[in-house]
């Protein structure tokens, strides 16, 4: 099969991609190309498990509104906002998110990042979530989760500790998704 090569310059490095001249238009990726082909959010590596796309479809920047079941002095539910950025990592085989939360109109007060990789042998996601909230006095922490698709939802469960504690990503569309924490009752809606 004849291939036509082209070069993509990324910063100080070079990534070379080979595109076959076949009607199906299949591309053969070189190591590192999935990471550099779209430097902002990466892309799915065709050699990665297709389930990687369950989280990968969230690649991009989202503005989120969080509703907290605890009430404010006037009896209304508490609310905060966040920016949540998702991207492919590890050459398109995993997905990372970076979450920056804001209470009120002030400076960010909660930071978190998660790394998600699909494990074909168990048909589940392995997730490590790292969070820090220095302005609120909450100590840094690392929490491990597993996740699986259930219908159109993605359900995360703690790998250690309370097995009833779940986070459910639901109503996932091209430009919106929703999230809820069980049993805390906290909810979130996000839009691009």
Coordinates of N, CA, C and O in Angstrom, one line a residue:
X1 N 0.8 -1.2 0.0 CA 0.0 0.0 0.0 C 0.9 1.2 0.0 O 1.8 1.4 0.8
X2 N 0.7 2.1 -0.9 CA 1.5 3.4 -1.0 C 1.0 4.4 0.0 O -0.2 4.5 0.2
X3 N 1.9 5.0 0.7 CA 1.5 6.0 1.7 C 2.1 7.4 1.3 O 3.2 7.5 0.8
X4 N 1.4 8.4 1.7 CA 1.8 9.8 1.5 C 2.1 10.3 2.9 O 1.2 10.3 3.8
X5 N 3.3 10.8 3.1 CA 3.6 11.4 4.4 C 3.5 12.9 4.4 O 3.7 13.6 3.4
X6 N 3.1 13.4 5.5 CA 3.1 14.8 5.7 C 3.6 15.1 7.1 O 3.6 14.2 8.0
X7 N 4.0 16.3 7.4 CA 4.6 16.7 8.7 C 3.8 17.7 9.4 O 3.3 18.7 8.8
X8 N 3.7 17.5 10.7 CA 3.0 18.5 11.5 C 4.0 19.0 12.5 O 4.7 18.3 13.2
X9 N 4.2 20.4 12.5 CA 5.1 21.0 13.5 C 4.4 21.3 14.7 O 3.4 22.0 14.7
X10 N 4.9 20.9 15.9 CA 4.3 21.2 17.2 C 5.4 21.7 18.1 O 6.2 21.0 18.5
X11 N 5.3 23.0 18.4 CA 6.3 23.6 19.3 C 7.7 23.3 18.7 O 8.0 23.6 17.5
X12 N 8.6 22.7 19.5 CA 10.0 22.4 19.0 C 10.1 21.0 18.5 O 11.1 20.7 18.0
X13 N 9.0 20.2 18.6 CA 9.0 18.8 18.1 C 8.4 18.7 16.7 O 7.7 19.6 16.2
X14 N 8.6 17.5 16.2 CA 8.0 17.2 14.9 C 7.2 15.9 15.0 O 7.7 14.9 15.6
X15 N 6.0 15.8 14.5 CA 5.3 14.6 14.5 C 5.1 14.2 13.0 O 4.7 15.1 12.2
X16 N 5.3 13.0 12.6 CA 5.1 12.6 11.2 C 4.0 11.7 11.1 O 3.9 10.7 11.9
X17 N 3.0 11.9 10.3 CA 1.8 11.1 10.1 C 1.9 10.4 8.7 O 2.3 11.1 7.8
X18 N 1.5 9.2 8.6 CA 1.4 8.5 7.4 C 0.0 8.2 7.1 O -0.7 7.6 7.9
X19 N -0.5 8.6 5.9 CA -1.9 8.4 5.5 C -1.9 7.5 4.3 O -1.3 7.8 3.3
X20 N -2.6 6.3 4.4 CA -2.7 5.4 3.3 C -3.5 6.0 2.2 O -4.4 6.7 2.4
X21 N -3.2 5.6 1.0 CA -3.9 6.0 -0.2 C -5.0 5.0 -0.5 O -5.1 4.5 -1.6
X22 N -5.8 4.6 0.5 CA -6.9 3.7 0.3 C -8.2 4.4 0.4 O -8.3 5.4 1.1
X23 N -9.3 3.9 -0.2 CA -10.6 4.6 -0.2 C -11.2 4.7 1.2 O -12.0 5.6 1.5
X24 N -10.8 3.8 2.1 CA -11.4 3.8 3.5 C -10.9 5.0 4.2 O -11.4 5.4 5.2
X25 N -9.7 5.5 3.8 CA -9.1 6.7 4.5 C -8.6 6.4 5.9 O -8.5 7.2 6.7
X26 N -8.2 5.1 6.2 CA -7.7 4.8 7.5 C -6.3 5.4 7.6 O -5.5 5.5 6.7
X27 N -6.0 5.9 8.8 CA -4.7 6.5 9.1 C -3.9 5.6 10.1 O -4.5 5.0 11.0
X28 N -2.7 5.5 9.8 CA -1.8 4.8 10.7 C -1.0 5.8 11.5 O -0.3 6.7 11.0
X29 N -1.2 5.8 12.8 CA -0.6 6.8 13.7 C 0.8 6.3 14.1 O 1.0 5.2 14.4
X30 N 1.7 7.3 14.1 CA 3.0 7.0 14.7 C 3.0 7.3 16.2 O 2.1 8.0 16.7
X31 N 3.9 6.7 17.0 CA 3.9 7.0 18.4 C 3.8 8.5 18.7 O 4.6 9.3 18.1
X32 N 3.0 8.9 19.6 CA 2.8 10.3 20.0 C 2.0 11.1 19.1 O 1.6 12.2 19.4
X33 N 1.6 10.6 17.9 CA 0.8 11.5 17.0 C -0.6 11.8 17.5 O -1.1 12.9 17.3
X34 N -1.3 10.9 18.2 CA -2.6 11.2 18.7 C -2.6 12.3 19.7 O -3.5 13.1 19.8
X35 N -1.5 12.4 20.4 CA -1.3 13.5 21.4 C -1.0 14.8 20.7 O -1.5 15.9 21.2
X36 N -0.3 14.9 19.6 CA 0.1 16.1 19.0 C -0.7 16.6 17.8 O -0.6 17.7 17.4
X37 N -1.5 15.7 17.3 CA -2.3 16.0 16.1 C -3.2 17.1 16.4 O -3.5 18.0 15.5
X38 N -3.8 17.1 17.5 CA -4.7 18.2 17.9 C -4.2 18.6 19.3 O -4.6 18.1 20.3
X39 N -3.2 19.5 19.3 CA -2.5 19.9 20.5 C -3.4 20.3 21.6 O -3.1 20.1 22.8
X40 N -4.5 20.9 21.3 CA -5.4 21.5 22.4 C -6.0 20.4 23.2 O -6.0 20.4 24.4
X41 N -6.7 19.4 22.6 CA -7.5 18.4 23.3 C -7.1 17.0 22.9 O -7.7 16.0 23.4
X42 N -6.2 16.8 22.0 CA -5.8 15.5 21.5 C -6.9 14.8 20.8 O -7.9 15.4 20.4
X43 N -6.7 13.5 20.6 CA -7.8 12.7 19.9 C -7.6 11.3 20.2 O -6.5 10.8 20.7
X44 N -8.6 10.5 20.0 CA -8.6 9.1 20.2 C -7.6 8.4 19.3 O -7.6 8.6 18.1
X45 N -6.8 7.5 19.9 CA -5.9 6.7 19.1 C -6.7 5.6 18.5 O -7.4 4.9 19.3
X46 N -6.6 5.3 17.2 CA -7.4 4.1 16.7 C -7.0 2.8 17.3 O -7.8 1.8 17.2
X47 N -5.8 2.7 17.9 CA -5.4 1.5 18.6 C -5.9 1.4 20.0 O -5.8 0.3 20.6
X48 N -6.5 2.4 20.5 CA -7.0 2.4 21.9 C -8.4 1.7 21.9 O -9.1 1.6 20.9
X49 N -8.8 1.1 23.1 CA -10.1 0.5 23.1 C -11.2 1.5 22.8 O -11.1 2.7 23.2
X50 N -12.2 1.1 22.0 CA -13.2 2.1 21.5 C -13.9 2.7 22.7 O -14.4 3.8 22.6
X51 N -14.0 2.1 23.9 CA -14.6 2.6 25.0 C -14.0 3.9 25.5 O -14.6 4.6 26.3
X52 N -12.7 4.1 25.1 CA -12.0 5.4 25.5 C -12.9 6.6 25.1 O -12.9 7.6 25.8
X53 N -13.6 6.4 24.0 CA -14.5 7.5 23.5 C -15.6 7.9 24.5 O -16.2 9.0 24.4
X54 N -16.0 7.0 25.4 CA -17.1 7.3 26.4 C -16.8 8.5 27.1 O -17.6 9.4 27.4
X55 N -15.5 8.7 27.6 CA -15.1 9.9 28.3 C -14.5 10.9 27.2 O -14.7 12.1 27.4
X56 N -13.9 10.4 26.2 CA -13.2 11.3 25.2 C -14.2 12.2 24.5 O -13.8 13.3 24.1
X57 N -15.5 11.8 24.4 CA -16.4 12.7 23.8 C -16.6 14.0 24.6 O -17.2 15.0 24.1
X58 N -16.1 14.0 25.8 CA -16.2 15.3 26.6 C -15.0 16.2 26.3 O -15.0 17.3 26.9
X59 N -14.1 15.8 25.5 CA -12.9 16.6 25.2 C -13.3 18.1 24.8 O -14.2 18.3 24.0
X60 N -12.8 19.0 25.5 CA -13.1 20.4 25.3 C -13.2 21.1 26.6 O -12.9 20.6 27.7
X61 N -13.7 22.4 26.6 CA -13.9 23.2 27.8 C -15.4 23.3 28.1 O -16.2 23.7 27.2
X62 N -15.8 23.1 29.3 CA -17.2 23.2 29.7 C -17.4 24.2 30.9 O -16.5 24.3 31.8
X63 N -18.5 24.9 30.8 CA -18.8 25.8 31.9 C -19.9 25.1 32.7 O -20.9 24.7 32.1
X64 N -19.8 25.0 34.0 CA -20.7 24.2 34.8 C -21.3 25.0 35.9 O -20.7 25.9 36.5
X65 N -22.5 24.6 36.3 CA -23.2 25.2 37.4 C -23.5 24.0 38.4 O -24.1 23.0 38.0
X66 N -23.1 24.2 39.6 CA -23.3 23.1 40.6 C -24.3 23.6 41.6 O -24.3 24.7 42.1
X67 N -25.3 22.7 41.9 CA -26.3 22.9 42.9 C -26.0 22.0 44.1 O -25.9 20.8 43.9
X68 N -25.9 22.6 45.2 CA -25.5 21.9 46.5 C -26.8 21.9 47.3 O -27.4 22.9 47.6
X69 N -27.1 20.7 47.8 CA -28.4 20.6 48.6 C -28.4 21.3 49.9 O -29.5 21.6 50.4
X70 N -27.3 21.7 50.5 CA -27.3 22.5 51.7 C -27.9 23.9 51.3 O -27.6 24.4 50.2
X71 N -28.6 24.5 52.1 CA -29.3 25.7 51.8 C -28.5 27.0 52.3 O -27.8 26.9 53.2
X72 N -28.8 28.0 51.6 CA -28.2 29.3 52.0 C -29.1 29.9 53.1 O -30.2 29.4 53.4
X73 N -28.7 31.0 53.8 CA -29.5 31.6 54.9 C -31.0 31.9 54.4 O -31.9 31.8 55.2
X74 N -31.2 32.2 53.1 CA -32.6 32.5 52.7 C -33.3 31.2 52.3 O -34.4 31.3 51.8
X75 N -32.8 30.0 52.5 CA -33.5 28.8 52.2 C -33.3 28.2 50.8 O -33.8 27.2 50.5
X76 N -32.5 28.9 50.0 CA -32.3 28.4 48.6 C -31.2 27.5 48.6 O -30.3 27.5 49.4
X77 N -31.2 26.5 47.6 CA -30.0 25.6 47.5 C -28.7 26.5 47.2 O -28.8 27.5 46.5
X78 N -27.6 26.0 47.7 CA -26.3 26.7 47.4 C -25.9 26.4 45.9 O -26.3 25.3 45.4
X79 N -25.2 27.3 45.3 CA -24.8 27.2 44.0 C -23.3 27.6 43.9 O -22.9 28.5 44.6
X80 N -22.6 27.0 43.0 CA -21.3 27.5 42.6 C -21.1 27.2 41.1 O -21.9 26.7 40.5
X81 N -19.9 27.6 40.6 CA -19.6 27.4 39.2 C -18.3 26.8 39.0 O -17.4 26.8 40.0
X82 N -18.0 26.2 37.9 CA -16.7 25.6 37.6 C -16.4 25.6 36.1 O -17.3 25.7 35.3
X83 N -15.2 25.5 35.8 CA -14.7 25.3 34.5 C -14.1 23.9 34.5 O -13.3 23.6 35.3
X84 N -14.5 23.1 33.5 CA -14.1 21.7 33.5 C -13.5 21.4 32.1 O -14.2 21.5 31.1
X85 N -12.2 21.1 32.0 CA -11.5 20.9 30.7 C -11.1 19.5 30.6 O -10.5 18.9 31.5
X86 N -11.5 18.9 29.5 CA -11.2 17.4 29.2 C -10.3 17.3 28.0 O -10.4 18.1 27.0
X87 N -9.3 16.3 28.0 CA -8.5 16.1 26.9 C -8.0 14.7 26.9 O -7.9 14.0 27.9
X88 N -7.6 14.2 25.7 CA -7.0 12.9 25.5 C -5.5 13.0 26.0 O -4.9 14.1 25.7
X89 N -5.0 12.0 26.6 CA -3.6 11.9 27.1 C -3.1 10.5 26.7 O -3.8 9.7 26.3
X90 N -1.8 10.3 27.1 CA -1.2 9.0 26.9 C -1.4 8.5 25.4 O -1.8 7.4 25.2
X91 N -1.1 9.4 24.5 CA -1.2 9.2 23.1 C -2.5 8.7 22.6 O -2.7 7.8 21.8
X92 N -3.6 9.3 23.2 CA -4.9 9.0 22.8 C -5.5 7.7 23.4 O -6.6 7.2 23.0
X93 N -4.9 7.2 24.5 CA -5.4 6.0 25.1 C -6.1 6.2 26.4 O -6.6 5.3 27.0
X94 N -6.0 7.4 26.9 CA -6.7 7.8 28.2 C -7.2 9.2 28.1 O -7.0 9.9 27.1
X95 N -8.0 9.6 29.1 CA -8.6 10.9 29.2 C -8.3 11.6 30.5 O -8.4 10.9 31.5
X96 N -8.0 12.8 30.5 CA -7.7 13.6 31.7 C -8.7 14.8 31.8 O -8.9 15.4 30.7
X97 N -9.2 15.1 32.9 CA -10.0 16.3 33.1 C -9.3 17.2 34.2 O -8.6 16.7 35.0
X98 N -9.5 18.5 34.0 CA -9.0 19.4 35.0 C -10.2 20.3 35.4 O -10.8 20.9 34.6
X99 N -10.5 20.3 36.7 CA -11.7 20.9 37.2 C -11.3 22.1 38.1 O -10.4 21.9 39.0
X100 N -11.8 23.3 37.9 CA -11.5 24.4 38.7 C -12.9 25.0 39.2 O -13.7 25.5 38.3
X101 N -13.1 24.9 40.5 CA -14.4 25.4 41.0 C -14.3 26.8 41.7 O -13.2 27.1 42.2
X102 N -15.4 27.5 41.6 CA -15.5 28.9 42.1 C -16.7 29.0 43.0 O -17.8 28.6 42.5
X103 N -16.6 29.4 44.2 CA -17.8 29.7 44.9 C -18.1 31.2 44.8 O -17.2 32.0 45.0
X104 N -19.3 31.6 44.5 CA -19.6 33.0 44.3 C -18.8 33.6 43.1 O -18.5 32.9 42.2
X105 N -18.5 34.8 43.2 CA -17.7 35.5 42.2 C -16.2 35.6 42.5 O -15.5 36.2 41.7
X106 N -15.8 34.9 43.5 CA -14.4 35.0 43.9 C -13.4 34.2 43.1 O -13.8 33.6 42.1
X107 N -12.3 34.1 43.7 CA -11.2 33.4 43.0 C -11.5 31.9 43.1 O -12.3 31.4 43.9
X108 N -10.8 31.1 42.3 CA -11.0 29.6 42.4 C -10.7 29.1 43.8 O -9.8 29.6 44.4
X109 N -11.5 28.1 44.3 CA -11.3 27.6 45.6 C -11.2 26.1 45.6 O -11.1 25.5 46.7
X110 N -11.4 25.5 44.5 CA -11.3 24.0 44.5 C -10.7 23.6 43.2 O -11.1 24.1 42.1
X111 N -9.7 22.7 43.2 CA -9.0 22.2 42.1 C -9.0 20.7 42.1 O -8.8 20.1 43.1
X112 N -9.2 20.1 40.9 CA -9.2 18.7 40.8 C -8.8 18.2 39.5 O -8.9 19.0 38.5
X113 N -8.2 17.0 39.4 CA -7.9 16.4 38.1 C -8.1 14.9 38.2 O -7.9 14.3 39.2
X114 N -8.6 14.4 37.1 CA -8.8 12.9 37.0 C -8.1 12.4 35.8 O -8.1 13.0 34.8
X115 N -7.6 11.2 36.0 CA -7.0 10.4 34.8 C -7.9 9.2 34.7 O -8.1 8.4 35.7
X116 N -8.4 8.9 33.5 CA -9.3 7.8 33.2 C -8.7 6.9 32.1 O -8.4 7.4 31.0
X117 N -8.6 5.6 32.4 CA -8.1 4.7 31.3 C -9.0 3.5 31.4 O -9.3 3.0 32.5
X118 N -9.3 2.9 30.2 CA -10.2 1.8 30.1 C -9.4 0.5 30.2 O -8.4 0.4 29.7
X119 N -10.0 -0.4 31.0 CA -9.3 -1.7 31.2 C -10.2 -2.8 30.5 O -11.2 -3.2 31.1
X120 N -9.8 -3.2 29.3 CA -10.6 -4.2 28.6 C -10.9 -5.5 29.3 O -11.9 -6.1 29.2
X121 N -9.9 -5.9 30.1 CA -10.1 -7.2 30.8 C -11.2 -7.2 31.8 O -11.9 -8.2 32.0
X122 N -11.5 -6.1 32.5 CA -12.6 -6.0 33.4 C -13.8 -5.2 32.9 O -14.8 -5.1 33.6
X123 N -13.6 -4.7 31.7 CA -14.7 -3.9 31.0 C -15.1 -2.7 31.9 O -16.3 -2.3 32.0
X124 N -14.1 -2.1 32.6 CA -14.4 -1.0 33.5 C -13.3 0.1 33.3 O -12.2 -0.2 32.7
X125 N -13.6 1.3 33.7 CA -12.6 2.3 33.7 C -11.9 2.4 35.1 O -12.5 2.1 36.1
X126 N -10.6 2.6 35.0 CA -9.8 2.9 36.3 C -9.6 4.4 36.3 O -9.2 5.0 35.3
X127 N -9.9 5.0 37.4 CA -9.9 6.4 37.6 C -9.1 6.8 38.8 O -9.4 6.3 39.9
X128 N -8.2 7.8 38.7 CA -7.6 8.4 39.9 C -8.0 9.9 39.9 O -7.8 10.6 38.9
X129 N -8.6 10.3 41.0 CA -9.0 11.7 41.1 C -8.2 12.3 42.2 O -8.1 11.8 43.3
X130 N -7.6 13.5 41.9 CA -6.7 14.2 42.8 C -7.4 15.6 43.0 O -7.7 16.3 42.1
X131 N -7.6 15.9 44.3 CA -8.3 17.2 44.6 C -7.6 18.0 45.7 O -6.9 17.4 46.5
X132 N -7.7 19.3 45.6 CA -7.1 20.2 46.5 C -7.9 21.4 46.6 O -8.4 22.0 45.7
X133 N -8.1 21.9 47.9 CA -8.9 23.1 48.1 C -8.3 23.9 49.2 O -8.8 23.9 50.4
X134 N -7.1 24.5 48.9 CA -6.4 25.2 50.0 C -7.1 26.3 50.7 O -6.9 26.5 51.9
X135 N -8.0 27.0 50.0 CA -8.6 28.2 50.6 C -9.7 27.7 51.6 O -10.2 28.5 52.4
X136 N -10.2 26.5 51.5 CA -11.3 26.0 52.4 C -10.7 25.2 53.5 O -11.5 24.8 54.4
X137 N -9.4 24.9 53.5 CA -8.8 24.1 54.5 C -9.0 22.6 54.3 O -8.6 21.8 55.2
X138 N -9.6 22.2 53.2 CA -9.7 20.7 52.9 C -8.4 20.2 52.4 O -7.8 20.8 51.5
X139 N -7.9 19.2 53.0 CA -6.6 18.6 52.7 C -6.6 18.0 51.3 O -7.6 17.5 50.9
X140 N -5.4 18.0 50.7 CA -5.3 17.3 49.4 C -5.6 15.8 49.5 O -5.4 15.3 50.6
X141 N -6.2 15.3 48.5 CA -6.6 13.9 48.6 C -6.6 13.2 47.2 O -6.8 13.9 46.2
X142 N -6.4 11.9 47.2 CA -6.4 11.1 46.0 C -7.5 10.0 46.2 O -7.4 9.3 47.3
X143 N -8.4 9.9 45.3 CA -9.5 8.9 45.4 C -9.5 8.1 44.2 O -9.4 8.6 43.1
X144 N -9.6 6.8 44.4 CA -9.6 5.8 43.2 C -11.1 5.5 43.0 O -11.9 5.2 43.9
X145 N -11.4 5.4 41.7 CA -12.8 5.0 41.3 C -12.7 3.9 40.2 O -11.7 3.8 39.5
X146 N -13.8 3.2 40.0 CA -14.0 2.4 38.8 C -15.3 3.0 38.2 O -16.1 3.6 38.9
X147 N -15.4 2.8 36.9 CA -16.6 3.3 36.2 C -17.0 2.3 35.1 O -16.2 1.6 34.6
X148 N -18.3 2.3 34.8 CA -18.8 1.5 33.7 C -20.0 2.2 33.1 O -20.6 3.0 33.7
X149 N -20.2 1.9 31.8 CA -21.4 2.4 31.1 C -22.6 1.6 31.6 O -22.6 0.4 31.7
X150 N -23.7 2.3 31.9 CA -25.0 1.7 32.3 C -26.0 2.4 31.5 O -26.4 3.6 31.8
X151 N -26.5 1.8 30.4 CA -27.4 2.5 29.5 C -26.6 3.6 28.8 O -25.5 3.4 28.4
X152 N -27.1 4.8 28.8 CA -26.4 5.9 28.2 C -25.6 6.7 29.2 O -25.0 7.7 28.9
X153 N -25.6 6.2 30.5 CA -24.9 6.9 31.6 C -23.5 6.3 31.8 O -23.3 5.2 31.4
X154 N -22.7 7.1 32.4 CA -21.4 6.5 33.0 C -21.5 6.6 34.5 O -21.7 7.7 35.0
X155 N -21.3 5.5 35.1 CA -21.5 5.5 36.6 C -20.1 5.2 37.2 O -19.5 4.2 36.9
X156 N -19.7 6.1 38.1 CA -18.4 6.0 38.8 C -18.8 5.5 40.3 O -19.7 6.0 40.9
X157 N -17.9 4.6 40.8 CA -18.1 4.1 42.1 C -16.7 4.2 42.8 O -15.7 3.9 42.1
X158 N -16.7 4.5 44.1 CA -15.4 4.5 44.8 C -14.8 3.1 44.8 O -15.5 2.1 45.0
X159 N -13.5 3.0 44.5 CA -12.8 1.7 44.5 C -12.5 1.2 45.9 O -12.4 0.1 46.2
X160 N -12.5 2.2 46.8 CA -12.2 1.9 48.3 C -13.2 2.7 49.1 O -13.7 3.8 48.6
X161 N -13.6 2.2 50.2 CA -14.6 3.0 51.0 C -16.0 2.7 50.7 O -16.3 1.6 50.4
X162 N -16.9 3.7 50.9 CA -18.3 3.5 50.8 C -18.7 3.0 49.4 O -18.7 3.8 48.4
X163 N -19.2 1.8 49.2 CA -19.6 1.3 47.9 C -20.9 1.9 47.4 O -21.2 1.9 46.2
X164 N -21.7 2.6 48.3 CA -22.9 3.2 47.9 C -22.7 4.6 47.3 O -23.6 5.1 46.6
X165 N -21.6 5.1 47.5 CA -21.3 6.5 46.9 C -21.0 6.4 45.5 O -20.2 5.6 45.0
X166 N -21.8 7.1 44.7 CA -21.7 7.0 43.2 C -21.7 8.4 42.6 O -22.3 9.3 43.2
X167 N -21.1 8.6 41.5 CA -21.2 9.8 40.6 C -21.7 9.3 39.3 O -21.2 8.4 38.7
X168 N -22.8 9.9 38.8 CA -23.4 9.5 37.5 C -23.4 10.6 36.5 O -23.9 11.7 36.8
X169 N -22.7 10.4 35.4 CA -22.7 11.3 34.3 C -23.9 10.9 33.4 O -23.9 9.8 33.0
X170 N -24.8 11.8 33.1 CA -26.0 11.5 32.3 C -26.4 12.6 31.4 O -25.8 13.7 31.4
X171 N -27.4 12.2 30.5 CA -27.8 13.2 29.5 C -26.6 13.8 28.8 O -26.6 15.0 28.5
X172 N -25.7 13.0 28.4 CA -24.5 13.4 27.7 C -24.8 13.7 26.2 O -25.3 12.8 25.5
X173 N -24.7 14.9 25.8 CA -24.9 15.3 24.4 C -23.7 16.0 23.8 O -22.6 16.0 24.5
X174 N -23.8 16.5 22.6 CA -22.6 17.2 22.0 C -22.2 18.4 22.7 O -21.1 18.8 22.8
X175 N -23.2 19.2 23.3 CA -22.9 20.5 23.9 C -23.4 20.6 25.4 O -23.2 21.6 26.0
X176 N -23.9 19.5 26.0 CA -24.3 19.5 27.4 C -24.1 18.2 28.0 O -24.1 17.2 27.3
X177 N -24.0 18.2 29.3 CA -24.1 16.9 30.1 C -24.5 17.3 31.5 O -24.4 18.4 31.9
X178 N -24.9 16.3 32.2 CA -25.3 16.5 33.6 C -24.6 15.5 34.5 O -24.1 14.5 34.0
X179 N -24.5 15.8 35.8 CA -23.7 15.0 36.7 C -24.5 15.0 38.0 O -25.0 16.1 38.4
X180 N -24.5 13.9 38.7 CA -25.1 13.9 40.1 C -24.3 13.0 41.0 O -23.7 12.0 40.6
X181 N -24.2 13.4 42.3 CA -23.5 12.7 43.3 C -24.5 12.0 44.2 O -25.4 12.7 44.6
X182 N -24.4 10.7 44.3 CA -25.3 10.0 45.2 C -24.5 9.4 46.4 O -23.5 8.9 46.2
X183 N -25.0 9.5 47.6 CA -26.3 10.0 48.0 C -26.3 11.5 48.4 O -27.3 12.0 49.0
X184 N -25.2 12.3 48.1 CA -25.1 13.7 48.6 C -26.2 14.6 48.0 O -26.6 15.5 48.6
X185 N -26.7 14.2 46.8 CA -27.7 15.1 46.2 C -27.1 16.2 45.4 O -27.8 17.0 44.8
X186 N -25.8 16.4 45.4 CA -25.2 17.5 44.6 C -25.4 17.2 43.1 O -25.2 16.0 42.7
X187 N -25.7 18.2 42.3 CA -25.9 18.0 40.9 C -25.1 19.1 40.2 O -24.7 20.1 40.7
X188 N -24.9 18.8 38.9 CA -24.2 19.8 38.1 C -24.7 19.7 36.6 O -25.0 18.6 36.1
X189 N -24.8 20.8 36.0 CA -25.1 20.9 34.5 C -23.9 21.6 33.9 O -23.5 22.6 34.4
X190 N -23.5 21.1 32.7 CA -22.4 21.7 32.0 C -22.7 21.9 30.6 O -23.5 21.1 30.0
X191 N -22.2 23.0 30.0 CA -22.4 23.3 28.6 C -21.1 23.9 28.0 O -20.3 24.5 28.7
X192 N -20.9 23.6 26.7 CA -19.7 24.1 26.0 C -19.9 25.6 25.8 O -20.9 26.1 25.6

